[in-house]
Tab-separated table of C-alpha atoms in Angstrom:
chain	number	residue	atom	x	y	z
V	1	UNK	CA	-48.161	-42.171	79.822
V	2	UNK	CA	-52.105	-40.604	79.841
V	3	UNK	CA	-52.532	-37.085	81.094
V	4	UNK	CA	-55.027	-36.091	82.762
V	5	UNK	CA	-55.055	-32.544	83.712
V	6	UNK	CA	-58.198	-30.810	86.542
V	7	UNK	CA	-59.353	-28.169	85.919
V	8	UNK	CA	-61.971	-24.481	86.305
V	9	UNK	CA	-65.034	-26.242	85.151
V	10	UNK	CA	-67.389	-24.172	83.866
V	11	UNK	CA	-71.551	-25.387	85.041
V	12	UNK	CA	-75.445	-25.235	85.568
V	13	UNK	CA	-76.485	-24.091	88.590
V	14	UNK	CA	-77.589	-27.416	90.186
V	15	UNK	CA	-82.128	-26.133	89.975
V	16	UNK	CA	-81.291	-25.950	85.955
V	17	UNK	CA	-78.519	-28.341	85.494
V	18	UNK	CA	-81.247	-31.241	83.392
V	19	UNK	CA	-83.103	-28.904	81.511
V	20	UNK	CA	-79.305	-27.292	80.316
V	21	UNK	CA	-77.758	-30.743	79.192
V	22	UNK	CA	-78.934	-32.009	76.326
V	23	UNK	CA	-77.666	-35.219	73.835
V	24	UNK	CA	-74.451	-34.223	71.388
V	25	UNK	CA	-74.527	-32.084	68.419
V	26	UNK	CA	-74.641	-34.611	66.055
V	27	UNK	CA	-77.434	-36.884	67.347
V	28	UNK	CA	-79.464	-35.323	66.217
V	29	UNK	CA	-80.467	-33.311	63.021
V	30	UNK	CA	-81.616	-29.424	63.275
V	31	UNK	CA	-84.754	-30.153	63.250
V	32	UNK	CA	-84.759	-32.180	65.635
V	33	UNK	CA	-82.802	-30.182	67.906
V	34	UNK	CA	-85.340	-26.787	66.898
V	35	UNK	CA	-88.442	-29.208	67.878
V	36	UNK	CA	-85.973	-30.715	71.442
V	37	UNK	CA	-85.183	-27.103	71.987
V	38	UNK	CA	-88.717	-25.460	71.742
V	39	UNK	CA	-90.059	-24.110	74.945
V	40	UNK	CA	-86.465	-25.140	76.499
V	41	UNK	CA	-84.254	-21.780	76.752
V	42	UNK	CA	-81.606	-23.319	79.183
V	43	UNK	CA	-80.491	-26.102	76.911
V	44	UNK	CA	-77.074	-26.428	75.546
V	45	UNK	CA	-78.581	-26.711	72.107
V	46	UNK	CA	-78.772	-22.947	71.780
V	47	UNK	CA	-74.937	-23.081	71.537
V	48	UNK	CA	-74.298	-26.460	69.930
V	49	UNK	CA	-77.307	-26.242	67.425
V	50	UNK	CA	-77.240	-22.194	67.753
V	51	UNK	CA	-79.386	-22.240	63.961
V	52	UNK	CA	-81.802	-23.275	66.611
V	53	UNK	CA	-81.932	-19.554	66.956
V	54	UNK	CA	-82.606	-18.566	63.177
V	55	UNK	CA	-84.414	-18.872	60.130
V	56	UNK	CA	-84.794	-22.484	59.052
V	57	UNK	CA	-83.207	-23.374	56.426
V	58	UNK	CA	-80.398	-21.665	57.132
V	59	UNK	CA	-77.048	-23.397	56.252
V	60	UNK	CA	-75.686	-24.611	59.554
V	61	UNK	CA	-72.124	-24.098	58.220
V	62	UNK	CA	-72.692	-20.163	58.195
V	63	UNK	CA	-70.274	-17.778	59.653
V	64	UNK	CA	-73.685	-15.587	61.166
V	65	UNK	CA	-74.960	-19.740	62.349
V	66	UNK	CA	-71.103	-20.117	64.439
V	67	UNK	CA	-71.447	-16.282	65.384
V	68	UNK	CA	-74.598	-16.621	67.683
V	69	UNK	CA	-73.275	-19.804	69.394
V	70	UNK	CA	-70.685	-16.744	70.791
V	71	UNK	CA	-73.221	-14.449	71.279
V	72	UNK	CA	-75.413	-17.566	73.139
V	73	UNK	CA	-72.447	-18.849	75.372
V	74	UNK	CA	-71.786	-14.863	76.646
V	75	UNK	CA	-75.856	-15.263	77.361
V	76	UNK	CA	-75.633	-18.200	78.974
V	77	UNK	CA	-72.608	-17.014	81.282
V	78	UNK	CA	-74.027	-13.305	81.768
V	79	UNK	CA	-77.196	-15.010	83.233
V	80	UNK	CA	-75.410	-17.402	85.141
V	81	UNK	CA	-76.514	-20.507	83.590
V	82	UNK	CA	-72.737	-21.526	83.830
V	83	UNK	CA	-71.153	-20.745	86.339
V	84	UNK	CA	-67.165	-20.916	86.933
V	85	UNK	CA	-66.123	-23.106	89.961
V	86	UNK	CA	-63.152	-21.746	92.250
V	87	UNK	CA	-60.963	-24.439	91.608
V	88	UNK	CA	-59.252	-26.931	89.408
V	89	UNK	CA	-61.422	-30.160	89.568
V	90	UNK	CA	-61.902	-33.894	88.082
V	91	UNK	CA	-65.630	-34.797	87.716
V	92	UNK	CA	-67.170	-38.317	87.635
V	93	UNK	CA	-69.939	-38.724	85.308
V	94	UNK	CA	-72.027	-41.894	85.863
V	95	UNK	CA	-74.924	-42.748	83.612
V	96	UNK	CA	-77.746	-45.892	83.833
V	97	UNK	CA	-79.128	-47.744	80.857
V	98	UNK	CA	-81.297	-51.139	81.192
V	99	UNK	CA	-80.143	-51.616	85.500
V	100	UNK	CA	-77.142	-50.573	84.142
V	101	UNK	CA	-73.893	-47.744	85.942
V	102	UNK	CA	-70.893	-47.364	84.024
V	103	UNK	CA	-68.929	-44.822	86.367
V	104	UNK	CA	-66.075	-42.088	83.975
V	105	UNK	CA	-63.398	-39.707	85.680
V	106	UNK	CA	-64.340	-35.699	83.992
V	107	UNK	CA	-61.384	-34.006	83.647
V	108	UNK	CA	-58.387	-33.241	81.017
V	109	UNK	CA	-56.998	-34.978	78.224
V	110	UNK	CA	-53.284	-33.602	76.590
V	111	UNK	CA	-53.445	-32.793	73.268
V	112	UNK	CA	-50.742	-33.866	73.145
V	113	UNK	CA	-51.384	-37.339	73.686
V	114	UNK	CA	-53.198	-37.667	70.962
V	115	UNK	CA	-50.799	-35.694	68.257
V	116	UNK	CA	-48.602	-38.948	69.850
V	117	UNK	CA	-50.744	-41.011	69.667
V	118	UNK	CA	-51.000	-42.018	72.993
V	119	UNK	CA	-54.421	-41.302	72.783
V	120	UNK	CA	-55.708	-44.006	69.893
V	121	UNK	CA	-58.622	-44.336	67.635
V	122	UNK	CA	-60.350	-46.173	65.675
V	123	UNK	CA	-62.786	-44.188	62.828
V	124	UNK	CA	-60.765	-42.391	60.459
V	125	UNK	CA	-62.560	-37.729	60.476
V	126	UNK	CA	-64.359	-36.365	57.965
V	127	UNK	CA	-62.253	-32.611	57.532
V	128	UNK	CA	-65.107	-31.268	57.016
V	129	UNK	CA	-66.921	-32.249	60.247
V	130	UNK	CA	-63.211	-31.637	61.832
V	131	UNK	CA	-62.840	-27.868	60.767
V	132	UNK	CA	-66.839	-27.792	61.405
V	133	UNK	CA	-65.849	-28.578	65.246
V	134	UNK	CA	-63.148	-26.407	64.710
V	135	UNK	CA	-64.672	-22.719	63.845
V	136	UNK	CA	-66.988	-24.140	66.940
V	137	UNK	CA	-64.678	-24.605	69.575
V	138	UNK	CA	-62.341	-21.631	67.662
V	139	UNK	CA	-65.099	-18.764	67.883
V	140	UNK	CA	-66.789	-20.233	71.181
V	141	UNK	CA	-62.906	-20.396	73.199
V	142	UNK	CA	-64.647	-23.531	74.965
V	143	UNK	CA	-65.029	-27.554	74.411
V	144	UNK	CA	-68.153	-27.493	75.122
V	145	UNK	CA	-69.005	-31.219	74.992
V	146	UNK	CA	-67.028	-33.567	76.527
V	147	UNK	CA	-65.790	-36.419	74.131
V	148	UNK	CA	-65.642	-40.526	75.088
V	149	UNK	CA	-62.772	-42.294	75.947
V	150	UNK	CA	-62.049	-45.869	77.542
V	151	UNK	CA	-58.899	-46.940	79.381
V	152	UNK	CA	-57.878	-49.506	80.496
V	153	UNK	CA	-59.639	-50.496	83.954
V	154	UNK	CA	-57.288	-49.994	87.246
V	155	UNK	CA	-58.455	-51.105	90.107
V	156	UNK	CA	-58.148	-48.667	92.647
V	157	UNK	CA	-59.444	-45.636	90.311
V	158	UNK	CA	-62.411	-48.067	91.064
V	159	UNK	CA	-61.672	-48.016	94.419
V	160	UNK	CA	-61.369	-44.496	94.638
V	161	UNK	CA	-64.426	-43.692	92.517
V	162	UNK	CA	-66.544	-46.224	94.338
V	163	UNK	CA	-65.877	-44.805	97.972
V	164	UNK	CA	-66.976	-40.755	96.456
V	165	UNK	CA	-69.856	-42.227	95.363
V	166	UNK	CA	-70.989	-44.027	98.171
V	167	UNK	CA	-69.860	-41.354	101.390
V	168	UNK	CA	-71.258	-38.118	98.818
V	169	UNK	CA	-73.759	-36.618	97.207
V	170	UNK	CA	-73.602	-35.759	93.828
V	171	UNK	CA	-74.288	-32.795	92.901
V	172	UNK	CA	-76.663	-33.081	89.532
V	173	UNK	CA	-78.763	-36.763	88.974
V	174	UNK	CA	-81.581	-37.101	86.488
V	175	UNK	CA	-82.938	-38.237	84.401
V	176	UNK	CA	-83.161	-37.877	80.726
V	177	UNK	CA	-86.236	-37.380	78.022
V	178	UNK	CA	-84.888	-40.892	76.969
V	179	UNK	CA	-85.156	-42.552	80.319
V	180	UNK	CA	-80.555	-42.876	81.394
V	181	UNK	CA	-79.480	-41.701	84.383
V	182	UNK	CA	-76.814	-38.461	84.549
V	183	UNK	CA	-75.282	-38.516	87.991
V	184	UNK	CA	-72.638	-35.698	88.105
V	185	UNK	CA	-70.216	-35.429	91.165
V	186	UNK	CA	-67.163	-32.862	91.576
V	187	UNK	CA	-64.198	-34.206	93.055
V	188	UNK	CA	-62.450	-31.528	94.986
V	189	UNK	CA	-59.906	-33.197	97.588
V	190	UNK	CA	-56.763	-32.296	96.510
V	191	UNK	CA	-55.038	-35.296	97.469
V	192	UNK	CA	-57.342	-38.088	95.940
V	193	UNK	CA	-57.357	-35.415	92.585
V	194	UNK	CA	-53.738	-35.992	93.223
V	195	UNK	CA	-53.706	-39.968	93.250
V	196	UNK	CA	-56.231	-40.386	90.186
V	197	UNK	CA	-53.044	-38.389	87.860
V	198	UNK	CA	-50.661	-40.186	89.186
V	199	UNK	CA	-52.295	-44.068	88.213
V	200	UNK	CA	-53.765	-42.002	84.896
V	201	UNK	CA	-49.727	-41.151	84.171
V	202	UNK	CA	-48.909	-45.351	84.694
V	203	UNK	CA	-51.763	-45.760	81.574
V	204	UNK	CA	-50.431	-46.340	78.404
V	205	UNK	CA	-53.025	-45.786	76.035
V	206	UNK	CA	-56.732	-44.227	76.074
V	207	UNK	CA	-59.223	-44.877	73.487
V	208	UNK	CA	-61.549	-42.369	71.354
V	209	UNK	CA	-65.271	-44.704	71.987
V	210	UNK	CA	-67.032	-42.058	71.001
V	211	UNK	CA	-66.164	-38.382	69.452
V	212	UNK	CA	-63.784	-38.823	66.915
V	213	UNK	CA	-64.113	-35.601	64.771
V	214	UNK	CA	-64.729	-33.716	68.614
V	215	UNK	CA	-61.900	-34.939	69.363
V	216	UNK	CA	-59.821	-33.462	66.622
V	217	UNK	CA	-60.926	-30.357	66.388
V	218	UNK	CA	-60.555	-30.231	69.916
V	219	UNK	CA	-56.439	-31.326	69.505
V	220	UNK	CA	-55.732	-29.312	66.447
V	221	UNK	CA	-57.164	-26.018	68.310
V	222	UNK	CA	-55.460	-26.642	70.682
V	223	UNK	CA	-51.761	-27.300	68.383
V	224	UNK	CA	-53.053	-23.613	66.226
V	225	UNK	CA	-53.379	-21.800	69.466
V	226	UNK	CA	-49.901	-22.998	70.482
V	227	UNK	CA	-47.872	-21.724	67.344
V	228	UNK	CA	-49.587	-18.456	67.381
V	229	UNK	CA	-48.541	-18.250	71.151
V	230	UNK	CA	-45.319	-16.130	71.394
V	231	UNK	CA	-45.198	-17.023	74.853
V	232	UNK	CA	-46.229	-20.382	74.514
V	233	UNK	CA	-44.970	-22.604	77.454
V	234	UNK	CA	-46.714	-25.390	77.815
V	235	UNK	CA	-49.518	-24.823	80.645
V	236	UNK	CA	-52.104	-23.268	79.218
V	237	UNK	CA	-55.465	-24.335	79.464
V	238	UNK	CA	-55.688	-24.378	75.729
V	239	UNK	CA	-53.106	-27.543	75.294
V	240	UNK	CA	-55.742	-29.391	76.695
V	241	UNK	CA	-59.085	-30.568	76.252
V	242	UNK	CA	-61.776	-32.351	77.965
V	243	UNK	CA	-63.005	-36.085	78.232
V	244	UNK	CA	-64.669	-38.472	80.106
V	245	UNK	CA	-62.571	-41.471	80.875
V	246	UNK	CA	-64.274	-45.098	81.687
V	247	UNK	CA	-63.030	-48.102	82.040
V	248	UNK	CA	-62.955	-51.110	79.746
V	249	UNK	CA	-64.895	-53.579	81.681
V	250	UNK	CA	-67.570	-50.710	82.782
V	251	UNK	CA	-68.638	-49.846	78.262
V	252	UNK	CA	-71.256	-51.914	76.161
V	253	UNK	CA	-70.957	-51.706	72.584
V	254	UNK	CA	-73.947	-52.412	70.789
V	255	UNK	CA	-74.843	-53.313	66.630
V	256	UNK	CA	-74.549	-50.726	64.275
V	257	UNK	CA	-76.380	-52.253	61.851
V	258	UNK	CA	-77.266	-51.701	57.766
V	259	UNK	CA	-80.275	-50.971	55.477
V	260	UNK	CA	-80.103	-50.778	51.827
V	261	UNK	CA	-82.594	-49.929	48.620
V	262	UNK	CA	-82.819	-52.022	46.246
V	263	UNK	CA	-81.257	-55.381	45.414
V	264	UNK	CA	-78.936	-54.235	42.557
V	265	UNK	CA	-81.154	-56.463	39.463
V	266	UNK	CA	-81.397	-59.364	42.242
V	267	UNK	CA	-84.703	-60.630	42.818
V	268	UNK	CA	-85.155	-61.529	46.632
V	269	UNK	CA	-84.367	-65.849	45.671
V	270	UNK	CA	-81.830	-64.570	43.643
V	271	UNK	CA	-80.214	-62.867	46.070
V	272	UNK	CA	-80.332	-65.524	48.409
V	273	UNK	CA	-78.761	-67.838	46.242
V	274	UNK	CA	-76.680	-65.465	46.261
V	275	UNK	CA	-75.866	-65.760	49.813
V	276	UNK	CA	-75.438	-69.755	49.781
V	277	UNK	CA	-72.058	-69.254	47.959
V	278	UNK	CA	-70.418	-68.063	51.681
V	279	UNK	CA	-73.119	-68.185	54.196
V	280	UNK	CA	-75.461	-70.751	56.523
V	281	UNK	CA	-78.803	-69.323	54.990
V	282	UNK	CA	-81.885	-70.125	57.496
V	283	UNK	CA	-84.914	-68.824	57.498
V	284	UNK	CA	-86.408	-67.690	60.547
V	285	UNK	CA	-89.819	-66.950	59.713
V	286	UNK	CA	-91.938	-63.937	61.203
V	287	UNK	CA	-90.517	-63.339	63.702
V	288	UNK	CA	-87.798	-59.893	64.775
V	289	UNK	CA	-84.254	-62.947	65.224
V	290	UNK	CA	-81.346	-61.464	66.059
V	291	UNK	CA	-78.006	-62.470	65.938
V	292	UNK	CA	-76.498	-64.903	68.261
V	293	UNK	CA	-73.019	-64.846	68.609
V	294	UNK	CA	-69.714	-62.963	66.014
V	295	UNK	CA	-70.045	-64.195	62.300
V	296	UNK	CA	-73.612	-64.784	62.417
V	297	UNK	CA	-75.988	-62.266	61.079
V	298	UNK	CA	-80.193	-61.763	60.295
V	299	UNK	CA	-81.228	-60.439	57.323
V	300	UNK	CA	-84.874	-59.392	56.875
V	301	UNK	CA	-86.815	-59.559	53.374
V	302	UNK	CA	-89.474	-59.355	51.701
V	303	UNK	CA	-91.089	-59.720	55.133
V	304	UNK	CA	-89.620	-62.648	56.584
V	305	UNK	CA	-86.207	-63.102	58.270
V	306	UNK	CA	-82.903	-65.313	57.983
V	307	UNK	CA	-80.166	-66.873	59.470
V	308	UNK	CA	-76.542	-66.228	57.774
V	309	UNK	CA	-73.737	-67.931	59.697
V	310	UNK	CA	-70.686	-67.132	57.312
V	311	UNK	CA	-68.768	-70.786	56.355
V	312	UNK	CA	-65.386	-71.506	57.935
V	313	UNK	CA	-62.298	-70.122	55.911
V	314	UNK	CA	-64.695	-66.830	54.870
V	315	UNK	CA	-63.000	-65.026	57.061
V	316	UNK	CA	-59.219	-64.053	58.425
V	317	UNK	CA	-60.041	-64.372	62.759
V	318	UNK	CA	-55.963	-64.012	62.708
V	319	UNK	CA	-56.560	-60.272	61.732
V	320	UNK	CA	-58.011	-57.604	63.398
V	321	UNK	CA	-60.378	-56.535	60.877
V	322	UNK	CA	-61.127	-58.698	58.540
V	323	UNK	CA	-62.309	-60.834	61.652
V	324	UNK	CA	-65.070	-58.038	61.963
V	325	UNK	CA	-68.533	-58.789	61.112
V	326	UNK	CA	-68.880	-55.232	59.699
V	327	UNK	CA	-65.687	-56.753	57.205
V	328	UNK	CA	-67.341	-60.014	56.401
V	329	UNK	CA	-70.385	-58.437	55.276
V	330	UNK	CA	-68.717	-55.541	53.796
V	331	UNK	CA	-66.413	-57.309	51.470
V	332	UNK	CA	-68.986	-60.232	50.663
V	333	UNK	CA	-72.820	-58.952	50.600
V	334	UNK	CA	-72.419	-55.755	50.357
V	335	UNK	CA	-69.529	-55.082	47.433
V	336	UNK	CA	-69.234	-58.452	45.668
V	337	UNK	CA	-73.602	-59.363	45.600
V	338	UNK	CA	-74.965	-55.542	46.239
V	339	UNK	CA	-72.794	-53.340	44.325
V	340	UNK	CA	-72.218	-51.119	47.653
V	341	UNK	CA	-68.195	-50.087	47.498
V	342	UNK	CA	-67.825	-46.908	49.729
V	343	UNK	CA	-69.752	-47.217	52.924
V	344	UNK	CA	-69.150	-43.795	53.008
V	345	UNK	CA	-70.384	-41.879	49.941
V	346	UNK	CA	-73.072	-44.708	48.765
V	347	UNK	CA	-76.964	-43.093	48.629
V	348	UNK	CA	-78.028	-46.937	48.336
V	349	UNK	CA	-77.332	-47.721	51.984
V	350	UNK	CA	-78.100	-46.219	55.653
V	351	UNK	CA	-77.274	-47.038	58.818
V	352	UNK	CA	-79.097	-47.916	62.390
V	353	UNK	CA	-78.072	-47.114	65.396
V	354	UNK	CA	-78.232	-50.598	67.771
V	355	UNK	CA	-80.796	-48.615	70.362
V	356	UNK	CA	-83.142	-48.069	67.784
V	357	UNK	CA	-83.383	-51.902	67.833
V	358	UNK	CA	-84.470	-54.206	65.374
V	359	UNK	CA	-88.172	-52.917	64.626
V	360	UNK	CA	-86.889	-50.222	62.712
V	361	UNK	CA	-85.077	-51.842	60.672
V	362	UNK	CA	-88.540	-54.325	59.773
V	363	UNK	CA	-90.504	-50.317	59.547
V	364	UNK	CA	-88.363	-49.311	56.481
V	365	UNK	CA	-87.871	-52.278	54.406
V	366	UNK	CA	-92.494	-53.113	55.342
V	367	UNK	CA	-92.644	-48.938	53.817
V	368	UNK	CA	-90.524	-50.015	50.866
V	369	UNK	CA	-88.024	-47.347	51.740
V	370	UNK	CA	-85.070	-49.769	51.722
V	371	UNK	CA	-85.284	-53.571	50.305
V	372	UNK	CA	-83.389	-55.089	53.076
V	373	UNK	CA	-81.549	-54.967	55.746
V	374	UNK	CA	-79.058	-56.625	57.767
V	375	UNK	CA	-77.994	-56.881	62.064
V	376	UNK	CA	-75.578	-57.246	62.891
V	377	UNK	CA	-73.687	-58.620	65.917
V	378	UNK	CA	-72.431	-56.638	68.536
V	379	UNK	CA	-67.746	-55.730	68.286
V	380	UNK	CA	-66.952	-56.352	71.538
V	381	UNK	CA	-65.053	-53.950	73.643
V	382	UNK	CA	-61.137	-55.801	72.912
V	383	UNK	CA	-61.117	-55.973	69.180
V	384	UNK	CA	-62.048	-52.054	69.979
V	385	UNK	CA	-58.910	-51.898	71.559
V	386	UNK	CA	-56.663	-54.603	69.038
V	387	UNK	CA	-57.992	-52.591	66.190
V	388	UNK	CA	-56.614	-49.107	67.394
V	389	UNK	CA	-53.945	-51.387	69.312
V	390	UNK	CA	-52.471	-52.043	65.466
V	391	UNK	CA	-52.985	-48.789	64.063
V	392	UNK	CA	-55.836	-50.080	62.184
V	393	UNK	CA	-59.234	-48.631	61.543
V	394	UNK	CA	-62.914	-49.961	61.750
V	395	UNK	CA	-65.131	-49.597	58.531
V	396	UNK	CA	-67.483	-46.634	58.987
V	397	UNK	CA	-70.052	-47.041	60.970
V	398	UNK	CA	-68.537	-50.135	63.526
V	399	UNK	CA	-69.662	-49.210	66.806
V	400	UNK	CA	-72.582	-47.387	69.171
V	401	UNK	CA	-71.826	-46.430	72.359
V	402	UNK	CA	-75.026	-46.152	74.540
V	403	UNK	CA	-75.929	-44.002	76.351
V	404	UNK	CA	-74.829	-40.827	75.282
V	405	UNK	CA	-72.942	-38.383	77.423
V	406	UNK	CA	-74.903	-35.357	77.724
V	407	UNK	CA	-73.014	-31.888	76.611
V	408	UNK	CA	-73.121	-28.618	79.702
V	409	UNK	CA	-72.957	-30.327	82.795
V	410	UNK	CA	-70.033	-28.963	82.427
V	411	UNK	CA	-67.553	-26.941	80.244
V	412	UNK	CA	-63.958	-26.254	79.509
V	413	UNK	CA	-62.759	-22.565	78.804
V	414	UNK	CA	-59.220	-23.025	76.324
V	415	UNK	CA	-58.143	-20.128	78.238
C-alpha cells in the first residue's frame, strides 16, 4: 500500500515565492535557463540549472557545476530565501490551466515503494540522466524538485482537499509568465494529516506521471544512503522523496507529436501511396487539422494537412502497447516507410509537445528544417495506468502533461 509521509518543508517567504518558483530543470536548456533567470536573483534555476552562473558553454555535467548548485543552495538558505517549517506538514499544490484546476497532495513517497513496485512507471530511464540527477541530489542532500504522481481518485481525499481549499487562503497564489495559475496550501492540522496518510495506505499503487528520471534518482540515492549508514533504522528522511500526488480523474494528457527531417527517398506522392496500404488517407486542405479520435493521425506535408485513419487489422486492441497510436505510427510509418528504427537515438526525428500547438509542426516543415509532421490523438489516463499495471513500458515521448509543476515552492531535505 502507498506510503505518504509529511515532512518539514523548506519554503520561500510569501513575498518572493512567485519569483523563486521555476520551471523544472528538464524542460529548458542552459541558454533558455539563462534567459529566464536574467535579472532574477531568487529563481531556483540558480540551483537546478547552476551552469547559468558560470561561463557560457561550460559542460553542465562538470563537477564545478554541481558544486555551484550546493553553493547556491547554501546561499539561498543563509539569505532566508528558503526557510524550514517548524513541523512535519502535508501540502496542497493546485494548478490552473484553461479554466481547469487540478489539486495534488504534496508529501513524501517511499523509497521502498519505488523499489518494490508500489510506485509504477510507464517509461524507461536513461542511466546518464539518472546519474546527473543523482549527483545533484547527493551534493545538495535534498529533493529540490517534486515529481509528478497520480493515483486512483479517492472521494474522501477529494472532499478533504475541497474543504481545506474552501476554508483557507492559500499560502502562495500566483499566475506564472506562461499564464498558468499555481496555488499552494500548508496542511498543518495533525488529525487531517493523519487521515490523509491513512487513506493513502489503502491505495494499492501510485503512478509516475512525469519525472521518471528524478524519481529514479531520488530512490537510488536513498538506497545508497542506507548502505552507507551502519545505524540505518528505516526512519531516516532519505528513505523518502518529494512528490505531488494528483487524482487520476483530474489529469489530462495532451498530444506529443513527431517531425521528421526527410522522406527517406520518397517523393510526397510516393509517401502518400505507401501510407494507403495501412491508412485511409484523406486530404484536409490548408487549414490546421487535429486528430479527432483514437487511431486517427494528422499529417502535414508540402503545405497541406491530411487525415490518416489506421485500417482495421493494423493494430491490436487487446494489447495495451499495440493499441497505442504511438506504436501504430512507429511501426507502420516511421519504421516501415521512413526507416526510423530507434526513436531514442535516430537524429532524423524530433518530438514536439502539444502545448506548442500544431502551428509549431507547420512552422518546422514550412521552414525546410523538417520534411513531414505527424500529430497524434492524446493517450488517455486509463491507457497509461493499464500499461503500468501490466508491467509494460510506453514507447519514448508518448505522454505530455501540462501544466508542469513549478519547482521551489517547497524543498525536501534528506538529513
